[in-house]
Every structure is written in structure tokens, then in C-alpha cells.
Short mmCIF file of C-alpha atoms and ligand atoms in Angstrom, two decimals:
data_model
loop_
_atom_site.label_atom_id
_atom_site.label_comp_id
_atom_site.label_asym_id
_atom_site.label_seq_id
_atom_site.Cartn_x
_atom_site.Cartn_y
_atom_site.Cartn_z
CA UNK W 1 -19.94 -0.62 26.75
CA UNK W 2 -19.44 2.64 27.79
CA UNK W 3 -19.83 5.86 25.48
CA UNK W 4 -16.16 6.10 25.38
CA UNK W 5 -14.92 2.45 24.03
CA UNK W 6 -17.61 3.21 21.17
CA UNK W 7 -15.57 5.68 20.02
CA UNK W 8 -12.42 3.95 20.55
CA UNK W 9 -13.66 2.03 17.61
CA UNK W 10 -14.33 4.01 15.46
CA UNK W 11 -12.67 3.07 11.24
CA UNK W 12 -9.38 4.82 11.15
CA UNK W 13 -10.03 5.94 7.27
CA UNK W 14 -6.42 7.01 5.61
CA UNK W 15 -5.08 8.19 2.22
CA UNK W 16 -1.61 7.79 1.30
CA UNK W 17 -0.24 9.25 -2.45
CA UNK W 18 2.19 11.12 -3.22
CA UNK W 19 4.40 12.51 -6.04
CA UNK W 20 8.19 12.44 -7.55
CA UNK W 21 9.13 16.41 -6.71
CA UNK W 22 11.13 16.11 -10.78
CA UNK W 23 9.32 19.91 -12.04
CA UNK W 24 6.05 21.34 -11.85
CA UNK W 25 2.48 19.43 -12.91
CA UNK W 26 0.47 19.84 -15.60
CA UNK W 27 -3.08 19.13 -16.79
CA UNK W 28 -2.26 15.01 -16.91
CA UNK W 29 -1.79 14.87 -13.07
CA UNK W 30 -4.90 17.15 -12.55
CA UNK W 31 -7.04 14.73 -14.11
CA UNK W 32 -5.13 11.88 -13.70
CA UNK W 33 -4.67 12.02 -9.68
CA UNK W 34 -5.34 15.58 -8.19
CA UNK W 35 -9.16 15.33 -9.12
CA UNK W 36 -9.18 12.09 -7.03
CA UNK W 37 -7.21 13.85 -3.99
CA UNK W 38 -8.88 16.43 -4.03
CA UNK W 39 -12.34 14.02 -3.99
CA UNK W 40 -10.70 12.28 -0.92
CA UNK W 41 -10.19 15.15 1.15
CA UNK W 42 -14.34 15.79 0.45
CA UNK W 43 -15.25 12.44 1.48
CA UNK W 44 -13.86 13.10 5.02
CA UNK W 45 -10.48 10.71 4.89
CA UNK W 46 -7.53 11.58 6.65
CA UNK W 47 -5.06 12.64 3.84
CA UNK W 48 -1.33 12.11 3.65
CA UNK W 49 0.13 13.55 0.74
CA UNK W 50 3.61 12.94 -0.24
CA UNK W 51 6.46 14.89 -2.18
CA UNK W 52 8.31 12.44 -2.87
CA UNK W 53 11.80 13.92 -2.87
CA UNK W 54 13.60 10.85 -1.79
CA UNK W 55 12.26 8.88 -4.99
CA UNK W 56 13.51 12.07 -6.94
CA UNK W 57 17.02 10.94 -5.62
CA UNK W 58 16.97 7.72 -7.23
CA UNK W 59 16.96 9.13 -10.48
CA UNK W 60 18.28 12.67 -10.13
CA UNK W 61 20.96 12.12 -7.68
CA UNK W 62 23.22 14.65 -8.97
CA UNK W 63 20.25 17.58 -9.13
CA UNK W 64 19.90 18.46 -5.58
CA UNK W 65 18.66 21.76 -6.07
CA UNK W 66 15.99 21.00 -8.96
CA UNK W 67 14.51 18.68 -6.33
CA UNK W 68 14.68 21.20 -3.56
CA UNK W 69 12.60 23.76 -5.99
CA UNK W 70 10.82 20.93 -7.37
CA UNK W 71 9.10 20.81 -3.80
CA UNK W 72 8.35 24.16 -3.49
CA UNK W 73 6.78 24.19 -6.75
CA UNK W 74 3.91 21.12 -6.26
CA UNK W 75 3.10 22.29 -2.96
CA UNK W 76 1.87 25.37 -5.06
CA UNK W 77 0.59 23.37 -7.67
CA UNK W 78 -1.47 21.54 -4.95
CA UNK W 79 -2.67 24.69 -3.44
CA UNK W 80 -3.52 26.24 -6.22
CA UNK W 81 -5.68 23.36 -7.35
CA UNK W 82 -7.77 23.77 -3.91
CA UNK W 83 -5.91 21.23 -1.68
CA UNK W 84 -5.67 22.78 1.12
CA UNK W 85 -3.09 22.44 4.17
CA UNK W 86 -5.24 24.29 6.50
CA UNK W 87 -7.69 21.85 6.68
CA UNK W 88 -7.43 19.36 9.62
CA UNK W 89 -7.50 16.00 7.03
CA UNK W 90 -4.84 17.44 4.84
CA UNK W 91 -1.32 16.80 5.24
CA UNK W 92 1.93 17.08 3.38
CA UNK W 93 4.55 15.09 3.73
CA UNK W 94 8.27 15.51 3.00
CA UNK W 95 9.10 12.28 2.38
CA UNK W 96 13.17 12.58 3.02
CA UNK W 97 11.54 13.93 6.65
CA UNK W 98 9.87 10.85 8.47
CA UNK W 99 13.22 9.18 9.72
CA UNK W 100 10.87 5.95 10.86
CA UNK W 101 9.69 5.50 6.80
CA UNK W 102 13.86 4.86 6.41
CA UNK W 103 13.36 2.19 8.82
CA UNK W 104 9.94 0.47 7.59
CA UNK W 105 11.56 0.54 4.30
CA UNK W 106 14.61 -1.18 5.47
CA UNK W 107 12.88 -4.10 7.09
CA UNK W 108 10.43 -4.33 4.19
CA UNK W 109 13.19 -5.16 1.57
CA UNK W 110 14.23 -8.26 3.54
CA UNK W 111 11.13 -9.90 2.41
CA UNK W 112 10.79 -8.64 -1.12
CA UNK W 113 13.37 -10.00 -4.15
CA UNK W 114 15.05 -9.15 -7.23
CA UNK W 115 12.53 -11.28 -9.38
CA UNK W 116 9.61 -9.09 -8.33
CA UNK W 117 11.42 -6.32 -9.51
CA UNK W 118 12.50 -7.41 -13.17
CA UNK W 119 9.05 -8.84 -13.85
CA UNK W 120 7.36 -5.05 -12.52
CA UNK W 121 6.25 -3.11 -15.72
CA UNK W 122 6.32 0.31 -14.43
CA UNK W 123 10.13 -0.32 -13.28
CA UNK W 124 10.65 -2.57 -17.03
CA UNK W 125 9.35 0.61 -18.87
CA UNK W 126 11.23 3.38 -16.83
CA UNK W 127 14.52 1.44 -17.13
CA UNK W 128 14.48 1.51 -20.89
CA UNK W 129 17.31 4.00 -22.11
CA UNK W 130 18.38 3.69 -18.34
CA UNK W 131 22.51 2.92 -19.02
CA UNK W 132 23.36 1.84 -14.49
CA UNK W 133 20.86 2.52 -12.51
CA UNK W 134 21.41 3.09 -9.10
CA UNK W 135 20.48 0.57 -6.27
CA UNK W 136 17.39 3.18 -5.10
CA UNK W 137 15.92 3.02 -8.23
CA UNK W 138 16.03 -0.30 -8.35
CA UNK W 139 14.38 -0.43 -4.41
CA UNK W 140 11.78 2.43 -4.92
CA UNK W 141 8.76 0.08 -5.79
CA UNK W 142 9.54 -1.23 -1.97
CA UNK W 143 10.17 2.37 -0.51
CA UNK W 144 7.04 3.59 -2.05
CA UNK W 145 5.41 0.28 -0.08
CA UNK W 146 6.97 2.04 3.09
CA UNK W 147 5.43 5.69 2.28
CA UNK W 148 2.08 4.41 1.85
CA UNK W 149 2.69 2.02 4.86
CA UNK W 150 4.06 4.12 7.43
CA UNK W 151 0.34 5.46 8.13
CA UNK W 152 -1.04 2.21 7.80
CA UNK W 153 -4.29 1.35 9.81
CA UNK W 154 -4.39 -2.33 11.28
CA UNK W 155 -5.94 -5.08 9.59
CA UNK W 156 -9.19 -4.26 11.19
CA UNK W 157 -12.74 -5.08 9.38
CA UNK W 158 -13.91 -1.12 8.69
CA UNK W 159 -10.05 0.56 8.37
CA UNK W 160 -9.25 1.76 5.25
CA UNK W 161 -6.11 2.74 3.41
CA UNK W 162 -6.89 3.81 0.45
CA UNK W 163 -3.84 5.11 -2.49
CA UNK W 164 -5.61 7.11 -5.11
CA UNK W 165 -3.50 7.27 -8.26
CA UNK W 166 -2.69 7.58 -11.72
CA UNK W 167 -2.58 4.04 -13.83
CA UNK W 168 1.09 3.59 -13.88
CA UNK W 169 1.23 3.22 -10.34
CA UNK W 170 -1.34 0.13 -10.26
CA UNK W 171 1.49 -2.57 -10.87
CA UNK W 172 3.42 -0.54 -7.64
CA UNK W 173 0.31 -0.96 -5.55
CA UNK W 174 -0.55 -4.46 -6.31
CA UNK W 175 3.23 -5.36 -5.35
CA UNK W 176 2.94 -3.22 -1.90
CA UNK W 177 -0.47 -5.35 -1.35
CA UNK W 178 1.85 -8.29 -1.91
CA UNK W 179 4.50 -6.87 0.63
CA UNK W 180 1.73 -5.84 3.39
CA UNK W 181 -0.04 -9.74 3.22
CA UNK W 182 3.40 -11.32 2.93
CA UNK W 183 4.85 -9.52 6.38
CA UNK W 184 1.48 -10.33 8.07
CA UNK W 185 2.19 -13.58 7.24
CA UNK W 186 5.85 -14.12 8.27
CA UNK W 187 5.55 -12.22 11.98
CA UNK W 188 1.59 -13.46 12.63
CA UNK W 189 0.86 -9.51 12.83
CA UNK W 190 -2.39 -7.45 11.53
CA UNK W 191 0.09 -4.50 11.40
CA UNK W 192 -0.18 -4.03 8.06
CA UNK W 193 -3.91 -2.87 6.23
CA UNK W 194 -2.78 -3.96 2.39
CA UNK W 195 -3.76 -0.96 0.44
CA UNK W 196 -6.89 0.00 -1.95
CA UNK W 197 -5.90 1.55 -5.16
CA UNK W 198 -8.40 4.07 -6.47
CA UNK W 199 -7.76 4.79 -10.46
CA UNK W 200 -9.49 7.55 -12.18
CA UNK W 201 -11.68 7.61 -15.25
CA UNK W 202 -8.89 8.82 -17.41
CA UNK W 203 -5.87 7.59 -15.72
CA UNK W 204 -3.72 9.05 -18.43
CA UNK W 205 -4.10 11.72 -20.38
CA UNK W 206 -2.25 12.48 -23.95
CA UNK W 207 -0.58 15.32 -24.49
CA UNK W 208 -1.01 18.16 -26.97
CA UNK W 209 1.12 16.24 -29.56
CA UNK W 210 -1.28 13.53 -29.87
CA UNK W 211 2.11 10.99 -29.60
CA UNK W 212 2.54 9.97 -25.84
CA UNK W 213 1.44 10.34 -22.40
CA UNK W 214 1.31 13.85 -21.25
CA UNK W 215 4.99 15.10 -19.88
CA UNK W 216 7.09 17.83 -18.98
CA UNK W 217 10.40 16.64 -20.31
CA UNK W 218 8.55 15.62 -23.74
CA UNK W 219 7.53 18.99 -24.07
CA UNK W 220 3.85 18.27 -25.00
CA UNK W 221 2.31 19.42 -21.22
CA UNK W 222 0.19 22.35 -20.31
CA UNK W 223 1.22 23.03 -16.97
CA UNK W 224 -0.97 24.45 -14.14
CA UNK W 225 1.12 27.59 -14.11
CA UNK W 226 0.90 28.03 -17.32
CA UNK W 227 -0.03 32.17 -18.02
CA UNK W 228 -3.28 32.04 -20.27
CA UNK W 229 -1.18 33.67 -23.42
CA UNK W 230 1.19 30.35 -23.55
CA UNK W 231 -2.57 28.20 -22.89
CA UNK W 232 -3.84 29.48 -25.89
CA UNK W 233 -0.56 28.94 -27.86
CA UNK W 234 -0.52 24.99 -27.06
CA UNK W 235 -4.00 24.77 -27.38
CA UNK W 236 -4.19 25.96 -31.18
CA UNK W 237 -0.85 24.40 -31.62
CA UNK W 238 -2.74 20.94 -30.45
CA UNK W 239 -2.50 18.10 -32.76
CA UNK W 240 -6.41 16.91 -34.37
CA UNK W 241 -7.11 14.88 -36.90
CA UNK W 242 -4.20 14.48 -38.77
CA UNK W 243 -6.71 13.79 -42.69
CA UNK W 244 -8.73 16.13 -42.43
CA UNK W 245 -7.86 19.25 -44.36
CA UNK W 246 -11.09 21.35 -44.30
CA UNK W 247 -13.77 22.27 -41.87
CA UNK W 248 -16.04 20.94 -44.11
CA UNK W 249 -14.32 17.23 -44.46
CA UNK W 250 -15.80 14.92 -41.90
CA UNK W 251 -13.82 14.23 -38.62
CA UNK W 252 -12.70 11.41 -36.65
CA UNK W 253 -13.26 12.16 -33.15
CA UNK W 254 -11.66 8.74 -31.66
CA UNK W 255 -8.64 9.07 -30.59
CA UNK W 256 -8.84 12.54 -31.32
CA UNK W 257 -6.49 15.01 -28.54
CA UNK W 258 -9.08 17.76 -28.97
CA UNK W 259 -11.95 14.99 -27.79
CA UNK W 260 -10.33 13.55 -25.43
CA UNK W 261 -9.48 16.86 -23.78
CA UNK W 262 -13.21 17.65 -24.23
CA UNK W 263 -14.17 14.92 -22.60
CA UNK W 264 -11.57 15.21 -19.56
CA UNK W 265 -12.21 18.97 -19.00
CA UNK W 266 -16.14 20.09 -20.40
CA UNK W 267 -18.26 19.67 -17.64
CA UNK W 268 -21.20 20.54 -20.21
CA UNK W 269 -21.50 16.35 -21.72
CA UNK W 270 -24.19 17.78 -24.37
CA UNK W 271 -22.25 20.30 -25.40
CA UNK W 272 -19.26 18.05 -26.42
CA UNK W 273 -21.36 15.54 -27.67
CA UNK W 274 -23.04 18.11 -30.44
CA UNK W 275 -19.28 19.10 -31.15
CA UNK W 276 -18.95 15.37 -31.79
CA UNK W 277 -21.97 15.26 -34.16
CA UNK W 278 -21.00 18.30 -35.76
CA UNK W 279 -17.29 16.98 -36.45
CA UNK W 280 -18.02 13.72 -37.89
CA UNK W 281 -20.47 15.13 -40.71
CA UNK W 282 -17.71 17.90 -41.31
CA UNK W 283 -19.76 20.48 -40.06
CA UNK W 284 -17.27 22.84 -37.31
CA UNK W 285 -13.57 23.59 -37.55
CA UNK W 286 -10.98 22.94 -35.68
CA UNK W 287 -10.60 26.27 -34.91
CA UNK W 288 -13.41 27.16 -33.28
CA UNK W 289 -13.50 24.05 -31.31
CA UNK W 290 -9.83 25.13 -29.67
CA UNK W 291 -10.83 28.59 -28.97
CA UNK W 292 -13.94 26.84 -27.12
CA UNK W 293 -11.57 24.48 -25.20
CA UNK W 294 -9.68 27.67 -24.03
CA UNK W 295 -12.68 29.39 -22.93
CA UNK W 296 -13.25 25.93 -20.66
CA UNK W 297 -9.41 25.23 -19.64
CA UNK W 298 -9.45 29.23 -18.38
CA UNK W 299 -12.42 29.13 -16.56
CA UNK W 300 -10.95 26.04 -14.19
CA UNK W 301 -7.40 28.22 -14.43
CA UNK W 302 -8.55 31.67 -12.55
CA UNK W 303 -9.56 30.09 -9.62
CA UNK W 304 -6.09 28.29 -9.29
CA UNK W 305 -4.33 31.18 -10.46
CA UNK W 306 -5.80 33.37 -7.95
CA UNK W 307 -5.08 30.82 -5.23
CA UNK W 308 -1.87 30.29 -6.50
CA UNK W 309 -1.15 34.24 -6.16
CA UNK W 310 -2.27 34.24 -2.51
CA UNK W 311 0.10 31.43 -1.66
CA UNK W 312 2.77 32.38 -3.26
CA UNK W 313 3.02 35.39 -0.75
CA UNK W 314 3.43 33.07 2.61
CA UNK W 315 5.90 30.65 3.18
CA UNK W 316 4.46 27.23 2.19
CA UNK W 317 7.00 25.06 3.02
CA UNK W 318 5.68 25.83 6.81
CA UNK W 319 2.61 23.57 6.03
CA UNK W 320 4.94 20.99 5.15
CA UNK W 321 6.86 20.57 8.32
CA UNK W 322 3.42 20.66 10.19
CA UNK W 323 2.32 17.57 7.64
CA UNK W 324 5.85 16.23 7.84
CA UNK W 325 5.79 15.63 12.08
CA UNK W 326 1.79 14.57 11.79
CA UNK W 327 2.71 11.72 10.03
CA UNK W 328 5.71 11.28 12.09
CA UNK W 329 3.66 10.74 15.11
CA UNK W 330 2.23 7.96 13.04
CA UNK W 331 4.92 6.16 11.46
CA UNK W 332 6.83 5.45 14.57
CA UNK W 333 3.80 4.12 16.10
CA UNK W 334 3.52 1.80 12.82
CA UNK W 335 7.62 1.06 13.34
CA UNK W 336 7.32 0.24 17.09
CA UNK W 337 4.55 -2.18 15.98
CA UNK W 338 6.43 -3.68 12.92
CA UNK W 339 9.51 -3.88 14.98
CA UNK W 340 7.74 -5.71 18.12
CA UNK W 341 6.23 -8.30 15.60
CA UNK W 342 9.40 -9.13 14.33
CA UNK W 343 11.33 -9.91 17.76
CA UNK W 344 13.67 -6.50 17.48
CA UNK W 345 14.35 -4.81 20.92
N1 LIG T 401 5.72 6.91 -7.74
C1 LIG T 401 4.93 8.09 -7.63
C2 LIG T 401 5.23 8.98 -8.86
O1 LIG T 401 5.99 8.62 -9.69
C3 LIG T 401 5.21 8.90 -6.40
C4 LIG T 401 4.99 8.19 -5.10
C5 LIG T 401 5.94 8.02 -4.12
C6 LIG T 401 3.79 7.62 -4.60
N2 LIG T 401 5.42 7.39 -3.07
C7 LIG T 401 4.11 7.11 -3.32
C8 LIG T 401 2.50 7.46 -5.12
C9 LIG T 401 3.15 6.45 -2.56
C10 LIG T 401 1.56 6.80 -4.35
C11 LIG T 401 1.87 6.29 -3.08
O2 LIG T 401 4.72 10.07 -8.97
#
């Protein structure tokens, strides 16, 4: 074998994730799925990552233009939290700009049904207070199959396609792992490589109310653009231990936002465990403990507010349509292939 055919060979090593472009981000997608990104772009794989604008559609029809700034806005977001487009493994996608994905996702819904989708829990949970939702919502668990599949290696021992993600995507991954082995299956093919899911340590995180998962619309977020006065104002607005009155009463540090944030963000683990001692026996205040979690949430801000200064200067959206015809290239290669196992001309 010849030098060349050696290298023909070689693992084709993808990621595909995305996000809904509904606002800016906040400290719950940081840890929750940027840290992982940005840990995938380190370890050498070829990185696809996708504002998902169409997705914002199936909820926000009637807000074109939110959506439209929405995009701007993550893209600096994901700058500023050192992903960067320059880089030859590190693309972003418009979703709403690979035409082929339309396609894939069209042929994938013939062999997905309406009991799959009742019984998913993300779509169960997300449909609560919904009064009609509209037919896309209803599909998106089988469009998001076709974003992560449109870049998807063949079933070859060595590819990878791997989705790194916040936990309430799992239940949309396992079904597109359903979707890739069940079209395999039906047209004989190794088109499709079912995905890998890759969840974080803290897959959610809670927000500064202490209630519920952290979220823009719930108001309980610190967002990565966030100017360091309003930081501090959430921060020693942050909900604690809700019976204790004093410093000096001992502390429950389970379950505790100010912990938990510790333990997401402190990259010192001795340090938060003393705070930990220190808490339970009653023996350091609140207080002090949020101005220290400032001092460590500002030290990770100035580097992304100083890259998120630089890019704001340039036009950023121009990275986009370079990501946006990469994966082009690849998802018509992936639709010719689909197509051809399913006897289309
Ligand atoms: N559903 C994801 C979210 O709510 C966004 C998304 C769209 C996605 N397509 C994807 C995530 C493909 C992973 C893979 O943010």
C-alpha cells in the first residue's frame, strides 16, 4: 500500500452542536456546553457549530428580527469565550443556510413517527403551557437529527461523530442514534455514523434564584456580556441558604447556589472546600464568600470581554458564511449518498 492510500484512511473525527439563536448566553451554557466545545476544538476534531436559527422558527415564528440579532449576538458570545473562527477546525454554521440539511431532514421524517415524539421528554416538557404548536416544533427533534447528520462520517470502525451538549439534549441524541441505525437498516447503507453524546460534569447549572435551571427569559441568568457592575449586583443578590440568619449560624452547603457556583467556576478545589468547612461550623458570611465569587467570575470575564471588544469591531457574520459553505461542501456529499441508497435519481 502505497504512502498515499494510508492516508486515504485516515478517522474522519467530527463535532456537530449547535444552539437555538432565542437571545444571548449566559454562565449555564458556558459550563454547561461551551467548556466542552471549546475542549473539542483542543483535542484536534473538526468542529461544526450551529446557530440554530431555523429551530428558533419553530417557536418564534413571528420574531424574525430577534432571531436575526439573536445570531449576531452568540457568534460574539462564542468568540468572546475563545472559540475561534479563524482556526482551520472551527466552523459556524447558519443552519437556515445548508439547503441539502432541508433535504436530509425531509427524507429523515419518513422513517420517524408521531409516537416517538409524544413519548420524548425534552419535547413533553417544552410543550407544557404550549396552547398549538406549530408542525416544526413538533419535527425539530428530527431536524436537529439532520444538523448533526449532514456532516456525518460513514459507519467506519475509527470515524467519529461526536455531539457535545448540555443534558436536555440527551433524550434528542439518543432518538437521532435511533434515526441514523434505523435508515442504515432500511436502505442497507453505512451512510449514517449514529452519534456520541458527550455531557458535561454539570450539565445544568441553577440560576441565581436558587428555583430553576439557569435562563434568560426567567430572569435569574448572568449573561456573558454582562458589564462587571450588573455581575456584582446578581451575585450579592444570589439566593444562599435560605435558614441561616447569621454568619455565625452553621450553613448548609448542599444544594446551596453559592456552592454550586463555587464548584462550577473556582479552579482553586482547596480553596472552596475550606469555604465549605468554614460554612458548615458557621464560621464565614455570606458576604464575603460573594465578593470572593466575583473576584473569580471577573477574572474568567476580562479575557472574554476583551475578545469580545476586538470582535465586535469586524464583521462577524463573514466567518459564518465561510462555516456556512464548509459544511455545505459536506452535506451534499452526505445527501448524494443518502439519496443513492434510497433509489432517488
Ligand atoms: N436543540 C439545541 C438547543 O436547544 C440546539 C441544536 C440544534 C442542536 N441543532 C442541534 C444541538 C444539533 C446539538 C446538535 O439549544
Amino acid at each position: 500500500m502505497g504512502r498515499k492510500d494510508v492516508r486515504k484512511m485516515d478517522p474522519v473525527r467530527r463535532v456537530l452542536t449547535g444552539m437555538r439563536t432565542t437571545g444571548q448566553l449566559h454562565l449555564g451554557h458556558y459550563v454547561g456546553a461551551l467548556k466542552l466545545w471549546l475542549d473539542a476544538v483542543n483535542e484536534g476534531y473538526d468542529c461544526f457549530f450551529l446557530l440554530a436559527d431555523v429551530q428558533a422558527l419553530t417557536t418564534h415564528a413571528d420574531r424574525p428580527e430577534m432571531i436575526r440579532q439573536s445570531v449576531h449576538d452568540v457568534v460574539l458570545d462564542w468568540i468572546a469565550v475563545g472559540l475561534d473562527p479563524t482556526l482551520p477546525n472551527v466552523h459556524f454554521v447558519l443552519q437556515s443556510g445548508v439547503s441539502a440539511r432541508f433535504e436530509i431532514s425531509q427524507y429523515l421524517l419518513m422513517i420517524a413517527n408521531l409516537g416517538e415524539i409524544r413519548r420524548n421528554p425534552t419535547i413533553k416538557a417544552e410543550m407544557k403551557g404550549m396552547k398549538n404548536p406549530s408542525m416544526g416544533f413538533l419535527t425539530y427533534p428530527i431536524d436537529q437529527a439532520a444538523d448533526i447528520y449532514m456532516v456525518s462520517p460513514e459507519l467506519v470502525p475509527g470515524n467519529e461523530l461526536l455531539v457535545p451538549v448540555g443534558e436536555d439534549q440527551v433524550p434528542h441524541l439518543e432518538y437521532s442514534r435511533v434515526l441514523a441505525r434505523r435508515f442504515n437498516k432500511a436502505y442497507k447503507t453505512k451512510v449514517f455514523l449514529p452519534c456520541r453524546a458527550k455531557v458535561g460534569e454539570i450539565g445544568r447549572l441553577v440560576g441565581v434564584d436558587g428555583q430553576d435551571k439557569m435562563s434568560k427569559s426567567k430572569g435569574n441568568a448572568i449573561c456573558l456580556n454582562d458589564p462587571p457592575e450588573v455581575v456584582i449586583k446578581k451575585v450579592m443578590g444570589m439566593f444562599t441558604d435560605p435558614n441561616r440568619l447569621k454568619a455565625t449560624d452553621p450553613g448548609t452547603v448542599e444544594g446551596n447556589p453559592l456552592f454550586i457556583y463555587f464548584d462550577a467556576f473556582a479552579s482553586d478545589k482547596g480553596e472552596v472546600e475550606e469555604y465549605k468547612r468554614l460554612y458548615r461550623l458557621g464560621q464565614i458570611g455570606d458576604v464575603s464568600l460573594k465578593r470572593r465569587l466575583i473576584e473569580i467570575l471577573n477574572e474568567m470575564f476580562v479575557p472574554m470581554r476583551e475578545r469580545r471588544e476586538v470582535a465586535e469591531k469586524t464583521d462577524v457574520i463573514e466567518h459564518v458564511r465561510r462555516g456556512t459553505s464548509e459544511a455545505s461542501v459536506i452535506a451534499d456529499e452526505v445527501l448524494a449518498r443518502m439519496k443513492e441508497a434510497m433509489f432517488l435519481f
